Coordinates of C-alpha atoms in Angstrom, one line a residue:
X85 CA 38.0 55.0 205.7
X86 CA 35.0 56.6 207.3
X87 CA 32.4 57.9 205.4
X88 CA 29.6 59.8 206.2
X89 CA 26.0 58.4 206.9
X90 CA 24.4 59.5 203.4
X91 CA 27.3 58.3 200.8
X92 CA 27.8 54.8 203.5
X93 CA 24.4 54.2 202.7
X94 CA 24.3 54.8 199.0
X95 CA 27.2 52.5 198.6
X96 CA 25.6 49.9 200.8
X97 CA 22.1 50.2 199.2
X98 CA 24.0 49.8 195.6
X99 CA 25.7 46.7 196.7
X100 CA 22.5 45.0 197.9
X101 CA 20.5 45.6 194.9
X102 CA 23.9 43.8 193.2
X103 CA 26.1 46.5 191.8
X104 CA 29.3 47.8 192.7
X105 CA 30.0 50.6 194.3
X106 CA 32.5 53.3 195.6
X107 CA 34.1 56.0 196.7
X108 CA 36.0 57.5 194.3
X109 CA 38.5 60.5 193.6
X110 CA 39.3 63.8 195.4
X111 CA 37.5 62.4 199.0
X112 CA 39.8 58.5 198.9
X113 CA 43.1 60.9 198.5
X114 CA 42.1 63.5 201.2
X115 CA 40.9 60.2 203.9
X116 CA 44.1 58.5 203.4
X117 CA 46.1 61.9 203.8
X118 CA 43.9 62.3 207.0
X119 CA 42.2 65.2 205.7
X120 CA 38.8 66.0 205.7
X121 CA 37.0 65.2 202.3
X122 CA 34.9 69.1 200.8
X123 CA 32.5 66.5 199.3
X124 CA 32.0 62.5 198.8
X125 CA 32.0 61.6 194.9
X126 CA 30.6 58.0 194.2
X127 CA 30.6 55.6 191.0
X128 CA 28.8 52.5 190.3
X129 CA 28.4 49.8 187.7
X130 CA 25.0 50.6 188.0
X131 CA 23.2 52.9 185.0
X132 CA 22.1 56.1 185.5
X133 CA 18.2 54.5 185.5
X134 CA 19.0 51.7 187.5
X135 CA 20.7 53.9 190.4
X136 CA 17.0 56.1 190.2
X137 CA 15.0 53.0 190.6
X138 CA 17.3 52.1 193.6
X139 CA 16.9 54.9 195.4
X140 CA 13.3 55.6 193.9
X141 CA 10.8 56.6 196.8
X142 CA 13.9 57.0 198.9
X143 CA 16.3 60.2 198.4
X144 CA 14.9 63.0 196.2
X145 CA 17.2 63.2 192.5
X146 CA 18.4 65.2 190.4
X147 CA 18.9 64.0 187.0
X148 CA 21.5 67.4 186.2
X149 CA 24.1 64.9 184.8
X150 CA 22.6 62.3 183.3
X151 CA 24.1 62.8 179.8
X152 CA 27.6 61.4 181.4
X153 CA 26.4 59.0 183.6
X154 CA 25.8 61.0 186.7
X155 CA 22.7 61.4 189.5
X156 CA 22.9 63.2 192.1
X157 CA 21.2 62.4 195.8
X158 CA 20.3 64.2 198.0
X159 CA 21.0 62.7 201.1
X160 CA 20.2 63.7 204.5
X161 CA 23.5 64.9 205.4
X162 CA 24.2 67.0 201.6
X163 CA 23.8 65.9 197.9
X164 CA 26.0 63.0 196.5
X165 CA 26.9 62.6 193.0
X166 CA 26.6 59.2 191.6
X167 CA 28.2 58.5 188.3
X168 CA 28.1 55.4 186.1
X169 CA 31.7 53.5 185.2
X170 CA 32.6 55.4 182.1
X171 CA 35.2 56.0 179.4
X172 CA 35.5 59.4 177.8
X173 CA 35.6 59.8 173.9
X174 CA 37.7 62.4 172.3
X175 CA 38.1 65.5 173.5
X176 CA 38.4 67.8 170.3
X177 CA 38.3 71.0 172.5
X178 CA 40.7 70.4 174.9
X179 CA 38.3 70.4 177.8
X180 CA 35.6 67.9 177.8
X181 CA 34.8 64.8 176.5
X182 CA 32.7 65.3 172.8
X183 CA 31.0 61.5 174.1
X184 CA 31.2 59.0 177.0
X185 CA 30.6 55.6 176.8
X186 CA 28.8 54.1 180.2
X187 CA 28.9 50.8 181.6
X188 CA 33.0 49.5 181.3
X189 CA 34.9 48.3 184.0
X190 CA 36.2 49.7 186.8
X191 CA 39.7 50.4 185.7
X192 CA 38.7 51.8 182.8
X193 CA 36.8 54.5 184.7
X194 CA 39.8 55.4 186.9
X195 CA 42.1 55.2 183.9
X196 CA 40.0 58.3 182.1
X197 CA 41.0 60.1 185.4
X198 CA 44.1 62.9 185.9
X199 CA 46.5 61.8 188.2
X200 CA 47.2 58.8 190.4
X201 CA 46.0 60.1 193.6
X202 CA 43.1 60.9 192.3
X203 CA 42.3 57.4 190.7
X204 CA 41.8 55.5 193.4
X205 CA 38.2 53.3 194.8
X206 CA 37.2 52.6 198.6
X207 CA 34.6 51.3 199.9
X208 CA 33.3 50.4 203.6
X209 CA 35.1 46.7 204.5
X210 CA 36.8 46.2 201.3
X211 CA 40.7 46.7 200.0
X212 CA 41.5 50.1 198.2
X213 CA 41.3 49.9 194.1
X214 CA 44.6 51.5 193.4
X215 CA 45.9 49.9 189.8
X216 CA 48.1 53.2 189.1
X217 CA 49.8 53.6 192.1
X218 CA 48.1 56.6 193.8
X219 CA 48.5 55.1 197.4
X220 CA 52.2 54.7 196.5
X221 CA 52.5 58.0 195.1
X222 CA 50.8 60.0 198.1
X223 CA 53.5 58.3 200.0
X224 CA 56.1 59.5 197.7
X225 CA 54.4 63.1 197.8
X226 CA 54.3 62.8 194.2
X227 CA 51.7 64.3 191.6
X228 CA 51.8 61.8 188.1
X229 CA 49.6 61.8 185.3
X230 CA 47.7 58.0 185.0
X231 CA 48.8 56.8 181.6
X232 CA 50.3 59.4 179.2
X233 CA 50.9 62.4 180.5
X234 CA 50.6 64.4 176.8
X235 CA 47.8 62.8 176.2
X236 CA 45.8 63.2 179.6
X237 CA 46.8 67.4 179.1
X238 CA 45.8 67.3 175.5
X239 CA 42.4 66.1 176.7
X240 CA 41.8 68.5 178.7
X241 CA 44.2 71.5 179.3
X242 CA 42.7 72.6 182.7
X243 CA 44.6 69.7 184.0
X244 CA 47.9 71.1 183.3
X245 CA 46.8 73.9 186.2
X246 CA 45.1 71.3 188.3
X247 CA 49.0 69.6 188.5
X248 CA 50.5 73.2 189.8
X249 CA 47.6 73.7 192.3
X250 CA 47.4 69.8 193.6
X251 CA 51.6 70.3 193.9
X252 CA 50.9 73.5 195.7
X253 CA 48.1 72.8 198.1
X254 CA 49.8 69.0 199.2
X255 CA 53.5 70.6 198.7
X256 CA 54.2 67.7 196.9
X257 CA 56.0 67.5 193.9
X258 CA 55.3 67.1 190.4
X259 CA 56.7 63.7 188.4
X260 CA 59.2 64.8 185.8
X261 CA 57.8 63.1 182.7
X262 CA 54.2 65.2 184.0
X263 CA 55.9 68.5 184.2
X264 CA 57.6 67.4 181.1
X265 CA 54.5 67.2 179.4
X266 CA 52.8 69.7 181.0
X267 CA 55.4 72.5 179.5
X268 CA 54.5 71.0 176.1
X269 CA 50.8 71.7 176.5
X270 CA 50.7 74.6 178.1
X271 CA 50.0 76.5 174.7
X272 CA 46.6 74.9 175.1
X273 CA 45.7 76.7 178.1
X274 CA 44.5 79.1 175.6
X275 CA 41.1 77.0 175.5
X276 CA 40.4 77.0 179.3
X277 CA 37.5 79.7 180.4
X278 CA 39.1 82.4 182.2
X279 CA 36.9 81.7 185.4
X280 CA 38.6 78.3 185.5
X281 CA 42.1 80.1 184.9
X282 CA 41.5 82.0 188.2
X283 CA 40.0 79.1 189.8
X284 CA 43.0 76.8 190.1
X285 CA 44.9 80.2 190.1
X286 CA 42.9 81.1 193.7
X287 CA 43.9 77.4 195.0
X288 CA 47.0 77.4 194.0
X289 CA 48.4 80.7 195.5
X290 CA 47.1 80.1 198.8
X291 CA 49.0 76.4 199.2
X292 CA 51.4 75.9 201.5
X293 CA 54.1 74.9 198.4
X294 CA 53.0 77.8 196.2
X295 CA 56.2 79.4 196.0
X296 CA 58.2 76.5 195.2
X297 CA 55.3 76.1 192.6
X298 CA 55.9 79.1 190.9
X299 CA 59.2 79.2 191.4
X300 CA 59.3 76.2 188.8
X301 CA 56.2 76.1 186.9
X302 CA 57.1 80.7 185.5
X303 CA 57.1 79.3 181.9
X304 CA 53.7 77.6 182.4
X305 CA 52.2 80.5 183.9
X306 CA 53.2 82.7 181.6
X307 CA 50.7 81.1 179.4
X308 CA 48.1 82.6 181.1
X309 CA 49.3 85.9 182.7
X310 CA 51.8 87.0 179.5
X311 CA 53.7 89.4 181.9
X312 CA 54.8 86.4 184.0
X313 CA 57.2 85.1 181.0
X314 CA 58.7 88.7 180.9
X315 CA 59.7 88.5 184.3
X316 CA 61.7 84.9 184.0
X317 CA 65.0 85.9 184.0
X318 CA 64.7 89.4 183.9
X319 CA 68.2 91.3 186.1
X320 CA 67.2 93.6 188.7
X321 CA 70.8 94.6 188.7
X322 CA 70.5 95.9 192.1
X323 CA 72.8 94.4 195.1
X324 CA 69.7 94.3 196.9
X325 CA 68.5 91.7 194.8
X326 CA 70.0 88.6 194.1
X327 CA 67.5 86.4 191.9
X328 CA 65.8 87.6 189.3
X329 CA 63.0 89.2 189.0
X330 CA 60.1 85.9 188.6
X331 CA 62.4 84.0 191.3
X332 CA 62.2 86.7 193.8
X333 CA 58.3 87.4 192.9
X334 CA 58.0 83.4 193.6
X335 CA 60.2 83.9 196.9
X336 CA 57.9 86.5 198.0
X337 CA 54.6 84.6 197.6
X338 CA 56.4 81.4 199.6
X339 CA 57.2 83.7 202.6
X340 CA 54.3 85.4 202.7
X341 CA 51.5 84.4 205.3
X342 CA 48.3 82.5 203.3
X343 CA 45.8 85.6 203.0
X344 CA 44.3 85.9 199.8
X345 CA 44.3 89.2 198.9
X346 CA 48.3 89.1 200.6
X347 CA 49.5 86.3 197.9
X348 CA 47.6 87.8 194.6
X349 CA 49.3 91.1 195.3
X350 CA 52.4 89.7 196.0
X351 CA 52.6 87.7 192.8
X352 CA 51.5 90.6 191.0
X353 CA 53.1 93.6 192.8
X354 CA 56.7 93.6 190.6
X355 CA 55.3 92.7 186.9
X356 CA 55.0 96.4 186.0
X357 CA 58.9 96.4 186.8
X358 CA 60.3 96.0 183.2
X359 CA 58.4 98.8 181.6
X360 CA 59.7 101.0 184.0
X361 CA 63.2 100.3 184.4
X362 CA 66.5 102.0 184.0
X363 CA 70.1 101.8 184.8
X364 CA 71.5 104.9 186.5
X365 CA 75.3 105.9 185.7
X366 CA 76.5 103.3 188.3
X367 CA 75.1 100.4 186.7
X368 CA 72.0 100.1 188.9
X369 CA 68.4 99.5 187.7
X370 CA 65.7 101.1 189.2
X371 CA 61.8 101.0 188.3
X372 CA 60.2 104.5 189.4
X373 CA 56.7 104.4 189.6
X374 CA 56.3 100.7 189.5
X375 CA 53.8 100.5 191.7
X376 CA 51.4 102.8 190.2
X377 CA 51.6 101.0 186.5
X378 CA 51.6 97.9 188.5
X379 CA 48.3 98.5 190.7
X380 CA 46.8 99.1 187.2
X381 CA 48.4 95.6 185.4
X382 CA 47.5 94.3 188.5
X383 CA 43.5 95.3 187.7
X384 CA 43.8 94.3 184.5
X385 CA 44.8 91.1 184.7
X386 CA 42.3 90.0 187.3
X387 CA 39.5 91.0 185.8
X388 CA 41.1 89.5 182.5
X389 CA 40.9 86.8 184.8
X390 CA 37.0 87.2 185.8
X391 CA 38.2 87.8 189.5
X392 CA 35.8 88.8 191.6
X393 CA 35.4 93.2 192.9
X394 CA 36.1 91.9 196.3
X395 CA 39.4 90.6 195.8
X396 CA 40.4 93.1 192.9
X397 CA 40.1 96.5 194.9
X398 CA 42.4 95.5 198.1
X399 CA 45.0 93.5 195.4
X400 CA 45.4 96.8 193.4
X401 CA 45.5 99.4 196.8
X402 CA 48.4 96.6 197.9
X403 CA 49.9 96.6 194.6
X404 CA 50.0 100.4 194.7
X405 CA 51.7 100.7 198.0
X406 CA 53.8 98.1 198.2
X407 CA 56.8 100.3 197.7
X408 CA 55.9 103.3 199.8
X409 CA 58.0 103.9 203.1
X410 CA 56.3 103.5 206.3
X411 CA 57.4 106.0 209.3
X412 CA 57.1 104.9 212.3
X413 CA 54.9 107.6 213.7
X414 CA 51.3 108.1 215.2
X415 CA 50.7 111.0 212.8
X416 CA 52.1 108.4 209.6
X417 CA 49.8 105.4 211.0
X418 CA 46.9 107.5 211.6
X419 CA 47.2 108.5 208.0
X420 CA 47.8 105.0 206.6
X421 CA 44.9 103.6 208.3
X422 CA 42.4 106.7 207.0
X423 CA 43.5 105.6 203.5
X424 CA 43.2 101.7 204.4
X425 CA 41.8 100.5 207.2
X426 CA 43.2 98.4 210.0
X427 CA 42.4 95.3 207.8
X428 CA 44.0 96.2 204.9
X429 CA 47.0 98.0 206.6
X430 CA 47.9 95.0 208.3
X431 CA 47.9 92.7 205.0
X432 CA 50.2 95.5 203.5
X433 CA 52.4 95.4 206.1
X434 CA 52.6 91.8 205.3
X435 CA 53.3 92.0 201.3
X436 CA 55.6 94.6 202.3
X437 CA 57.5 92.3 205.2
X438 CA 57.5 89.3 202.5
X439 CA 58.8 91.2 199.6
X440 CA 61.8 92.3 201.7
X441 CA 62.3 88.8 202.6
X442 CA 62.9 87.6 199.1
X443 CA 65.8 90.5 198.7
X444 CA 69.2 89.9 199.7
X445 CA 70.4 88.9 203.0
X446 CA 72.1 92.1 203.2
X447 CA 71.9 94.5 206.9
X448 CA 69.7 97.8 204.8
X449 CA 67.7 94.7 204.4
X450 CA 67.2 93.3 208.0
X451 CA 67.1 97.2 209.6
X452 CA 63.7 97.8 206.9
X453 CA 62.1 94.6 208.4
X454 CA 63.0 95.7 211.6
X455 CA 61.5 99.3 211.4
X456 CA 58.4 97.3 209.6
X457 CA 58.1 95.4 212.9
X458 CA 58.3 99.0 214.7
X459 CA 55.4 100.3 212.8
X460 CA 53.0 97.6 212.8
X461 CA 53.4 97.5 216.9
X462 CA 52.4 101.4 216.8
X463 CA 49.7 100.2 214.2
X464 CA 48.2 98.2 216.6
X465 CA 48.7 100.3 219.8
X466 CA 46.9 103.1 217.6
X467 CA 44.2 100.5 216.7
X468 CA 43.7 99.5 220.1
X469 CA 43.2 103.1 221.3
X470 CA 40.2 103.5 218.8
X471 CA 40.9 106.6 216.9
X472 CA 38.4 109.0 214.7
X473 CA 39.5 108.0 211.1
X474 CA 36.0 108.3 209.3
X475 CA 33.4 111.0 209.0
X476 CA 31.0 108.5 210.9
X477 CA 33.3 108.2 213.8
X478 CA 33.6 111.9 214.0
X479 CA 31.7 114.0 217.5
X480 CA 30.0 116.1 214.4
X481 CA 28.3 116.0 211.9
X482 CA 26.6 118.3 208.9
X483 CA 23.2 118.6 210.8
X484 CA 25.5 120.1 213.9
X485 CA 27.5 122.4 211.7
X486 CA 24.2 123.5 209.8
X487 CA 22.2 123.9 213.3
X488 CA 25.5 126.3 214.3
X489 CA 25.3 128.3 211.8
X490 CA 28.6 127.8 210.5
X491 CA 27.9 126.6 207.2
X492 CA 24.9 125.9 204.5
X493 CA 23.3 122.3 203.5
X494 CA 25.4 121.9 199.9
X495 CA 29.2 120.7 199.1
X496 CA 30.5 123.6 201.6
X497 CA 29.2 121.3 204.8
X498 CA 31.0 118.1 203.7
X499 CA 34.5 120.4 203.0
X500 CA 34.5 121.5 206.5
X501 CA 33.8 117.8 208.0
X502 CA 36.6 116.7 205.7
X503 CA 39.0 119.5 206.9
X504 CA 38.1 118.8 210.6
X505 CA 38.6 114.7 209.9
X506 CA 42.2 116.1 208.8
X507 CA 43.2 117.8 211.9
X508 CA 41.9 114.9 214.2
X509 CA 44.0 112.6 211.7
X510 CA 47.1 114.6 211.8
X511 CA 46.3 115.1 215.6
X512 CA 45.9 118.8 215.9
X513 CA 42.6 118.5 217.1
X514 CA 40.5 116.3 219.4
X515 CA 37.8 114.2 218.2
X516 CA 35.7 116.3 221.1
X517 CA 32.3 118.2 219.9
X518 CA 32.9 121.1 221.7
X519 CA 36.3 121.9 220.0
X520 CA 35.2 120.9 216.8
X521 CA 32.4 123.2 216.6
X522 CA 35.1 126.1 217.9
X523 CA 37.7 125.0 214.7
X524 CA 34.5 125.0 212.6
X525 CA 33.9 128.9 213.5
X526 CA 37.3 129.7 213.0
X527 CA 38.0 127.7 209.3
X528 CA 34.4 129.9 207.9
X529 CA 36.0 132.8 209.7
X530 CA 39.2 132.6 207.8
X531 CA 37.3 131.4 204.3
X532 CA 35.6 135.0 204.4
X533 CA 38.1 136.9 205.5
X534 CA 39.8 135.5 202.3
X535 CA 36.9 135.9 200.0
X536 CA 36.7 139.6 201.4
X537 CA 40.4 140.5 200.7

């Protein structure tokens, strides 16, 4: 394992004054999986006040952590937490420890930890502390609770997400006796902060195994988004479906390319579905409207979940157009990108290409992807050719139609650029000053001819 200059030196600066030290955690998992480690976590037999007098006159500290053990060092290279060998007390709230007790053993320390991956000890020239298996089970691809599963979730319920996302990020799967007990917990997701919800939530979604994930973990998610557990099992009754309506939602978000703003929408974009459904004479269920209710679920449950603005707007314009047909014609594009932008347009073109994906492998099926394909080429020929889509782009403005006499500073100026943004859009007009200034003249013309008559 190599680590980076700062934590290498901690380690070896602990060992000389006569403690042990090590890697620890998140960054020994990610080295032996070849990844690169976010951040280096270390612990110590040393106290917290011993590993200040170590590094005294050395690094600069903070002392942030010091009720459980930990300092952090600020080494040249980025801050390092330190924490002492520790074993956690009960955990009456479900989330953290009510005491810890410093200074035990090593494998007491990684035996306090989540999963076997995750509770394992490097450092520099010595052999891996493993005494739960981890390297075994990163092998294996395998996510397992150290110890007791029920009683690792019941300690903190934020673990019982942190199994879904870890499964979803490493596409490995979960141990049965862990998902086992993490369907019996999940009730006590009900004491995890909604930031934290949306946290693992984020992670999780943009994994490469997250709609596998789903696909298996509905009942736990419906602890924390409610409309999830009416989706489980619910019948499309539609021969263009066949799953139902969570497993195609899950389908959806496992085809779908690993954009942010793509995935949310897409695990959101049907959960409106039930309370807008019917069965027509022929036994067929449709949802009308779906997508409107569903852009506004979609809003509420993010910022239920403390989601950011920037992620909620795009997610609910997605949401909201998911189901709307797109012709395959300059005029059609030109008007999709007005309302969304090349950006967004392209990520709805995506939800829209996933969520026919998860239907039935039936040839209406196949033809709608194909036409997709049609109209995100145009899209991007359009794009390319750099077309007048916002007031700002526009050869006008309201100083030039005020200068021209064709209309007063107020409300009236920014009608007319509006209705001249229109006819470039629809392409009846050019995006030339000249011409606009002409159709300018002619719209005021027209307006008082009408308010004459």
């Amino acid at each position: 394992m190599k680590l980076p200059k700062g934590p290498e030196q901690i380690i070896f600066e602990l060992q000389k004054a006569g403690y042990e030290a090590f890697a620890v955690g998140g960054c020994v998992r990610d080295s032996l999986l070849g990844r690169e480690p976010s951040d280096w976590d270390l612990c110590t037999s040393a106290l917290p006040m011993q590993i200040k007098a170590v590094f005294e006159g050395r690094l600069r500290q903070r002392d942030t952590g010091l009720a459980h053990g930990t300092v952090t060092l600020l080494a040249p290279d980025g801050p390092v937490e330190v924490t002492t060998y520790r074993k956690d007390g009960k955990y009456t709230d479900h989330r953290r420890p009510d005491t810890v007790m410093l200074g035990v053993p090593l494998k007491e320390d990684l035996a306090r930890r989540d999963f076997t991956i995750n509770a394992m000890a490097m450092a520099p020239g010595e052999t891996i502390r493993d005494p739960f298996g981890g390297k075994q089970d990163l092998e294996k691809r395998l996510i397992r609770c150290v110890g007791d599963p029920e009683q690792r979730f019941s300690e903190d319920a934020l673990r019982i997400l942190r199994a879904l996302r870890f499964a979803s990020q490493l596409d490995f799967t979960i141990d049965p006796a862990t998902m086992k007990a993490a369907r019996a917990c999940a009730p006590l997701l009900a004491n995890v902060a909604r930031e934290r919800v949306f946290q693992e939530m984020d992670k999780l979604l943009k994994g490469s195994g997250a709609g596998r994930v789903l696909a298996e973990g509905g009942d736990i998610l419906a602890q924390v988004i409610p409309q999830v557990g009416r989706a489980q099992g619910f019948d499309l009754k539609s021969p263009m479906h066949d799953r139902d309506l969570w497993q195609h939602t899950a389908a959806a978000v496992g085809q779908a390319a690993a954009v942010r703003e793509v995935r949310w929408a897409l695990l959101l974009h049907d959960l409106a579905k039930p309370d807008c459904f019917a069965v027509d004479k022929k036994g067929v269920g449709h949802a009308p409207e779906h997508g409107q209710l569903g852009s506004q679920m979609a809003e509420e449950i993010l910022r239920g979940l403390r989601a950011p603005n920037r992620l909620i707007g795009p997610v609910r314009l997605l949401v909201r157009y998911h189901d709307f047909p797109l012709a395959v014609k300059e005029q059609s594009v030109r008007r999709w990108l007005a309302r969304l932008g090349p950006d967004l347009l392209e990520d709805l073109v995506e939800v829209k290409r996933a969520d026919l994906w998860a239907h039935a492998n039936r040839p209406e099926v196949k033809r709608r992807i194909a036409q997709l394909e049609e109209f995100q080429h145009l899209a991007r020929t359009v794009v390319e050719s750099n077309p007048c889509l916002r007031l700002e782009d526009m050869a006008v403005n309201g100083r030039d139609l005020i200068r021209a006499g064709i209309c007063r500073p107020g409300p009236v100026t920014g009608r007319m650029l509006r209705r001249l943004l229109s006819e470039v859009i629809e392409g009846r007009a050019e995006n030339d000053r000249r011409q606009l200034l002409a159709l300018a003249k002619k719209f005021s013309r027209e307006a008082e001819e009408q308010n004459r008559s």
